Amino acid sequence: MMNIKTLNEFILDKQHEFPYASGDLTRLLNDIGIASKIINREVRKAGLVNILGAAGTENIQGEDQQKLDVYADNQFINAFKYGGQVCAIASEENDDFLAFDNEPSKHGKYVVTFDPLDGSSNIDVNVSIGTIFSIYRRVSTDGPAQLEDFLQKGSEQIAAGYVVYGPSTMLVYTTGKGVNGFTLDPSIGVYCLSHPNMKMPDDGRLYSFNEGNYNTYSKGLQKYCDWVKEEDKSTGRPYSCRYIASMVADIHRNLIKGGVFCYPATAGSPNGKLRLLYECNPMAFIVEQAGGVATTGNQRIMDIQPTSLHQRVPVIMGSKNMVNKVLEFTQQYG
Ligand code: AHG
Ligand code: MN
Ligand code: MN
């Protein structure tokens, strides 16, 4: 055999790191890997939808064609519903959480929150998109899952990860013991460990802001955006702006190269745009585990007590020294 470590082998190898592990998390992570491969298969056909049948129309078998984000949502829901480990899910695509009433899943000890397709405006233009997930232990003790099972702080996450559908497909996850990245080898349909123990550089020269919103930023953020453009050899400025508008892809790049990603409060979105449960907490867990920082500007993202499922929060996350530099500006100028 070649020197390949597959995702399944890796997850199994790591099971012993959890005392009293019953194998449930192992099975759950494997199920997520499989669901992501099914989503990947559809993503890879995205541009063909127009010639094979558009979303909202019937396909040749008389089945309704689904939009990719609805398709991804259903794939994940089915993986969890029939997997047996998860008693309830909450997804960006559904107004309310969904508690499973089937055996054996209704006894599952985990709940999962997810963004089935992140960066969906990029689907039609063939630019990287992603999937984000977050796993918590259920806290309610009997009967169907409750809202309280989902309104847990990010610091309670058992595991979190994302899949990025880029030039290649990668799955990156953490269980709180570092971050590991796997690249899908499409010829054999297997995720292979390609990025062991990922570490975010403390410094970087990339900033990922939607600067079109500059006029509605706080004074501090405006000053930071001005500062990055100044010429200064010692700090390597001007920095380069990199903004894909797929949070997963933006943070994945910054994780590897070093950078800061920000989606602040704006006039149109006073709490920012990104959702705490589906986007900010899971990405914050990964970023922190890789040595980076994730904050609202006032508070660590993972310390926020959620109050509703679809809650939005402002977010600044990325390389430690870069986030701290942004905070210097927001603290000085507000
Ligand atoms: P989604 O496609 O799940 O709604 O998320 C898109 C999000 C996020 O991925 C990205 O960082 C942000 O929206 C981009 O927003 P702007 O277009 O306002 O910059
Ligand atoms: Mn999203
Ligand atoms: Mn989405």
Coordinates of C-alpha atoms and ligand atoms in Angstrom, one line a residue:
M1 CA 0.0 0.0 0.0
M2 CA 1.2 3.6 -0.7
N3 CA 1.8 6.0 2.1
I4 CA -1.8 7.3 2.1
K5 CA -3.7 8.1 5.2
T6 CA -7.4 8.2 4.3
L7 CA -10.0 10.2 6.2
N8 CA -11.6 7.1 7.5
E9 CA -8.3 5.6 8.8
F10 CA -7.4 8.9 10.4
I11 CA -10.7 9.3 12.2
L12 CA -10.4 5.7 13.5
D13 CA -6.8 6.3 14.6
K14 CA -7.9 9.3 16.6
Q15 CA -10.8 7.6 18.4
H16 CA -8.5 6.7 21.3
E17 CA -7.9 10.3 22.1
F18 CA -11.3 10.5 23.5
P19 CA -11.7 8.7 26.8
Y20 CA -14.8 6.4 26.8
A21 CA -15.3 6.9 23.1
S22 CA -18.0 4.7 21.9
G23 CA -17.3 5.2 18.2
D24 CA -20.4 7.4 17.7
L25 CA -18.4 10.5 16.8
T26 CA -16.2 8.3 14.5
R27 CA -19.3 7.1 12.6
L28 CA -20.8 10.6 12.5
L29 CA -17.7 12.1 11.0
N30 CA -17.5 9.3 8.4
D31 CA -21.2 10.0 7.5
I32 CA -20.4 13.7 7.0
G33 CA -17.5 12.7 4.7
I34 CA -19.9 10.5 2.6
A35 CA -22.6 13.2 2.4
S36 CA -20.0 15.7 1.3
K37 CA -18.9 13.4 -1.5
I38 CA -22.5 13.2 -2.8
I39 CA -22.8 17.0 -2.6
N40 CA -19.4 17.3 -4.4
R41 CA -20.7 15.1 -7.2
E42 CA -23.6 17.5 -7.8
V43 CA -21.4 20.6 -7.4
R44 CA -19.2 19.3 -10.1
K45 CA -22.2 19.1 -12.4
A46 CA -23.3 22.7 -11.6
G47 CA -22.6 24.3 -14.9
L48 CA -24.4 21.5 -16.7
V49 CA -27.7 22.2 -15.1
N50 CA -28.7 24.6 -17.8
I51 CA -28.4 21.9 -20.5
L52 CA -29.5 19.0 -18.4
G53 CA -32.5 20.8 -16.9
A54 CA -32.7 24.0 -14.8
A55 CA -33.5 24.1 -11.1
G56 CA -37.2 24.3 -10.6
T57 CA -38.0 22.3 -13.7
E58 CA -38.5 18.5 -14.1
N59 CA -35.6 16.3 -15.2
I60 CA -35.8 13.5 -17.7
Q61 CA -37.0 11.0 -15.1
G62 CA -39.9 13.4 -14.2
E63 CA -38.2 14.4 -10.9
D64 CA -38.0 18.0 -9.8
Q65 CA -34.5 19.5 -10.2
Q66 CA -33.4 21.1 -7.0
K67 CA -31.3 24.1 -6.4
L68 CA -27.9 23.1 -5.3
D69 CA -28.3 24.5 -1.8
V70 CA -31.6 22.7 -1.3
Y71 CA -30.0 19.5 -2.6
A72 CA -27.1 19.9 -0.2
D73 CA -29.4 20.6 2.7
N74 CA -31.4 17.4 2.0
Q75 CA -28.3 15.3 1.6
F76 CA -27.0 16.4 5.0
I77 CA -30.4 16.0 6.6
N78 CA -30.7 12.4 5.3
A79 CA -27.2 11.5 6.3
F80 CA -28.0 12.6 9.9
K81 CA -31.5 11.3 10.0
Y82 CA -30.5 7.8 9.1
G83 CA -27.0 7.8 10.6
G84 CA -28.2 7.1 14.2
Q85 CA -25.8 9.5 16.0
V86 CA -27.7 12.8 15.6
C87 CA -31.1 13.4 17.3
A88 CA -31.7 16.8 15.7
I89 CA -30.2 19.3 13.2
A90 CA -30.5 23.0 12.5
S91 CA -29.6 24.4 9.1
E92 CA -29.3 27.8 7.5
E93 CA -31.9 26.6 5.0
N94 CA -34.6 25.8 7.5
D95 CA -36.6 28.2 9.7
D96 CA -36.7 25.9 12.6
F97 CA -34.6 23.0 13.9
L98 CA -35.6 19.5 13.0
A99 CA -35.8 16.8 15.7
F100 CA -35.7 13.3 14.3
D101 CA -38.5 10.9 15.4
N102 CA -37.1 7.7 13.8
E103 CA -35.2 4.9 15.4
P104 CA -32.3 4.9 16.3
S105 CA -31.5 8.5 15.6
K106 CA -34.0 9.9 18.0
H107 CA -31.8 8.6 20.8
G108 CA -28.6 10.1 19.3
K109 CA -26.4 12.0 21.7
Y110 CA -25.4 14.7 19.2
V111 CA -27.0 17.7 17.5
V112 CA -25.5 19.3 14.3
T113 CA -25.8 22.7 12.9
F114 CA -24.7 23.4 9.3
D115 CA -24.6 25.7 6.3
P116 CA -25.1 23.2 3.5
L117 CA -23.8 25.5 0.8
D118 CA -21.8 28.6 1.6
G119 CA -21.0 31.3 -0.9
S120 CA -24.0 30.3 -3.0
S121 CA -23.9 33.4 -5.1
N122 CA -20.7 31.9 -6.6
I123 CA -22.4 28.7 -7.9
D124 CA -23.5 30.3 -11.2
V125 CA -20.1 31.7 -11.9
N126 CA -18.0 28.6 -11.2
V127 CA -16.2 30.0 -8.2
S128 CA -15.3 28.1 -5.0
I129 CA -18.2 27.3 -2.5
G130 CA -18.3 25.3 0.7
T131 CA -20.2 23.4 3.4
I132 CA -19.8 24.1 7.1
F133 CA -20.8 22.0 10.1
S134 CA -20.7 22.0 13.8
I135 CA -21.3 19.2 16.3
Y136 CA -22.6 19.5 19.9
R137 CA -23.5 17.1 22.5
R138 CA -27.2 17.2 23.2
V139 CA -28.0 18.8 26.6
S140 CA -31.7 18.2 27.1
T141 CA -32.2 14.9 28.8
D142 CA -35.3 13.2 27.3
G143 CA -37.9 13.4 24.6
P144 CA -37.3 15.2 21.4
A145 CA -34.4 17.7 21.1
Q146 CA -35.1 21.2 22.4
L147 CA -34.0 24.7 21.3
E148 CA -31.5 24.7 24.2
D149 CA -29.6 21.9 22.5
F150 CA -28.7 24.4 19.8
L151 CA -28.2 27.5 21.8
Q152 CA -24.9 26.4 23.2
K153 CA -21.7 28.5 23.1
G154 CA -19.2 27.7 20.4
S155 CA -16.8 26.7 23.1
E156 CA -19.0 23.6 23.7
Q157 CA -18.5 22.3 20.1
I158 CA -17.3 18.7 20.0
A159 CA -16.1 19.0 16.4
A160 CA -16.5 21.4 13.5
G161 CA -15.3 21.5 9.9
Y162 CA -15.8 22.6 6.4
V163 CA -15.6 21.3 2.9
V164 CA -14.3 23.6 0.2
Y165 CA -15.3 22.8 -3.4
G166 CA -12.5 24.5 -5.2
P167 CA -10.1 23.3 -7.9
S168 CA -10.0 20.2 -5.7
T169 CA -12.4 19.3 -2.9
M170 CA -11.0 19.4 0.6
L171 CA -12.5 18.5 4.0
V172 CA -10.9 20.3 7.0
Y173 CA -12.0 19.5 10.5
T174 CA -11.1 19.7 14.2
T175 CA -12.2 17.9 17.3
G176 CA -10.3 20.3 19.5
K177 CA -6.9 18.7 19.0
G178 CA -5.6 20.6 16.1
V179 CA -6.8 20.9 12.5
N180 CA -6.3 18.4 9.7
G181 CA -7.1 18.8 6.0
F182 CA -8.0 16.0 3.5
T183 CA -8.1 16.3 -0.3
L184 CA -10.5 14.2 -2.2
D185 CA -8.9 12.0 -4.8
P186 CA -11.8 11.9 -7.3
S187 CA -10.5 8.9 -9.1
I188 CA -10.9 6.7 -6.1
G189 CA -13.5 8.8 -4.3
V190 CA -11.4 8.9 -1.1
Y191 CA -10.3 11.8 1.1
C192 CA -6.5 11.6 1.7
L193 CA -4.7 13.4 4.4
S194 CA -2.9 16.2 2.6
H195 CA -2.6 19.0 5.2
P196 CA -1.7 17.4 8.6
N197 CA -1.8 19.7 11.7
M198 CA -2.6 22.9 9.9
K199 CA -1.3 26.1 11.5
M200 CA -2.3 29.6 10.6
P201 CA 0.6 31.9 10.2
D202 CA 0.7 34.6 13.0
D203 CA 1.2 37.3 10.3
G204 CA 0.1 37.8 6.8
R205 CA -0.4 40.3 4.1
L206 CA -4.0 39.4 2.9
Y207 CA -7.1 41.2 4.0
S208 CA -10.5 39.9 3.1
F209 CA -13.2 42.6 3.6
N210 CA -16.0 43.6 1.3
E211 CA -14.7 47.1 1.0
G212 CA -17.7 48.1 -1.1
N213 CA -19.3 48.6 2.3
Y214 CA -16.5 51.0 3.4
N215 CA -18.8 54.0 3.8
T216 CA -20.9 52.1 6.3
Y217 CA -18.0 50.7 8.4
S218 CA -17.1 52.0 11.8
K219 CA -14.4 54.7 12.0
G220 CA -11.9 52.2 13.3
L221 CA -12.4 49.8 10.4
Q222 CA -12.2 52.6 7.9
K223 CA -8.9 53.6 9.5
Y224 CA -7.7 50.0 9.2
C225 CA -8.7 49.8 5.6
D226 CA -6.8 53.1 4.9
W227 CA -3.8 51.8 6.8
V228 CA -3.4 48.5 4.8
K229 CA -3.0 50.6 1.7
E230 CA -0.2 52.8 2.9
E231 CA 3.3 52.0 1.7
D232 CA 5.6 50.7 4.5
K233 CA 8.4 48.3 3.9
S234 CA 8.8 47.1 7.5
T235 CA 5.2 45.8 7.6
G236 CA 5.0 44.7 4.0
R237 CA 2.3 47.2 3.2
P238 CA 0.3 47.8 1.1
Y239 CA -1.4 44.5 1.8
S240 CA -3.3 42.6 -0.9
C241 CA -7.1 42.5 -0.8
R242 CA -8.5 39.0 -1.4
Y243 CA -12.3 38.5 -1.2
I244 CA -14.1 35.6 -2.8
A245 CA -17.5 36.1 -1.0
S246 CA -17.4 32.4 0.1
M247 CA -16.5 32.6 3.7
V248 CA -15.2 29.0 3.6
A249 CA -12.9 29.7 0.7
D250 CA -11.7 33.1 2.1
I251 CA -10.8 31.6 5.4
H252 CA -9.3 28.5 4.0
R253 CA -6.9 30.6 1.9
N254 CA -6.1 32.8 4.9
L255 CA -5.5 29.8 7.1
I256 CA -2.8 28.6 4.7
K257 CA -1.3 31.9 3.7
G258 CA -2.0 34.1 6.6
G259 CA -4.7 36.8 6.5
V260 CA -7.6 38.5 8.2
F261 CA -11.3 38.0 7.2
C262 CA -13.9 40.5 8.4
Y263 CA -17.6 40.8 8.0
P264 CA -18.5 43.7 10.3
A265 CA -21.7 45.4 11.2
T266 CA -22.8 47.6 8.3
A267 CA -25.7 50.0 7.8
G268 CA -27.7 47.3 6.0
S269 CA -26.8 44.6 8.5
P270 CA -26.4 46.1 12.0
N271 CA -25.3 42.7 13.5
G272 CA -23.2 41.8 10.5
K273 CA -24.3 39.2 7.9
L274 CA -22.9 35.9 9.0
R275 CA -24.7 33.5 11.2
L276 CA -23.2 32.5 14.6
L277 CA -24.4 28.9 14.6
Y278 CA -23.8 27.9 11.0
E279 CA -20.8 30.0 10.0
C280 CA -19.0 31.9 12.7
N281 CA -18.7 29.3 15.5
P282 CA -17.5 26.4 13.4
M283 CA -15.0 28.6 11.5
A284 CA -13.9 30.2 14.7
F285 CA -13.2 26.7 16.2
I286 CA -11.0 25.8 13.2
V287 CA -9.2 29.2 13.2
E288 CA -8.5 29.0 17.0
Q289 CA -7.4 25.4 16.8
A290 CA -4.9 26.5 14.0
G291 CA -3.5 29.3 16.2
G292 CA -5.6 32.2 15.0
V293 CA -8.1 34.5 16.6
A294 CA -11.9 34.9 16.1
T295 CA -13.8 37.9 17.6
T296 CA -16.7 40.2 17.1
G297 CA -14.5 43.1 17.9
N298 CA -15.7 43.1 21.5
Q299 CA -15.9 39.4 22.4
R300 CA -14.5 36.0 21.5
I301 CA -16.9 34.5 19.0
M302 CA -17.0 31.1 20.9
D303 CA -17.9 32.8 24.2
I304 CA -21.2 34.3 22.8
Q305 CA -24.3 32.9 24.4
P306 CA -26.6 32.3 21.4
T307 CA -30.2 33.6 21.8
S308 CA -31.7 32.4 18.5
L309 CA -31.0 29.9 15.8
H310 CA -30.3 32.3 13.0
Q311 CA -28.5 34.9 15.0
R312 CA -26.0 37.0 13.2
V313 CA -22.8 38.5 14.6
P314 CA -20.0 40.7 13.3
V315 CA -16.8 38.8 12.8
I316 CA -13.1 39.4 12.5
M317 CA -11.0 36.3 12.3
G318 CA -7.7 35.1 11.1
S319 CA -4.0 35.4 11.8
K320 CA -3.3 36.4 15.4
N321 CA -1.3 39.6 14.9
M322 CA -3.5 40.8 12.0
V323 CA -6.7 40.5 14.0
N324 CA -5.0 42.2 16.9
K325 CA -4.0 45.1 14.6
V326 CA -7.6 45.5 13.5
L327 CA -8.6 45.6 17.2
E328 CA -6.1 48.3 17.8
F329 CA -7.9 50.5 15.3
T330 CA -11.4 49.7 16.5
Q331 CA -10.4 50.3 20.1
Q332 CA -8.8 53.6 19.3
Y333 CA -11.4 55.0 16.9
G334 CA -14.5 52.9 17.8
Ligands
AHG1 P1 -24.5 31.9 2.0 O1 -24.2 31.7 0.6 O2 -24.5 30.7 2.8 O3 -25.7 32.8 2.2 O4 -23.2 32.8 2.6 C1 -22.6 33.8 1.9 C2 -21.9 34.6 2.9 C3 -20.4 34.3 3.1 O5 -20.0 33.1 2.7 C4 -19.6 35.4 2.5 O6 -18.5 35.7 3.2 C5 -20.6 36.6 2.5 O7 -21.9 36.0 2.5 C6 -20.4 37.5 1.4 O8 -21.3 38.6 1.6 P2 -21.2 39.9 0.7 O9 -21.6 39.5 -0.7 O10 -22.1 40.9 1.4 O11 -19.8 40.4 0.8
MN2 MN -23.0 30.8 4.3
MN3 MN -25.7 28.8 2.7

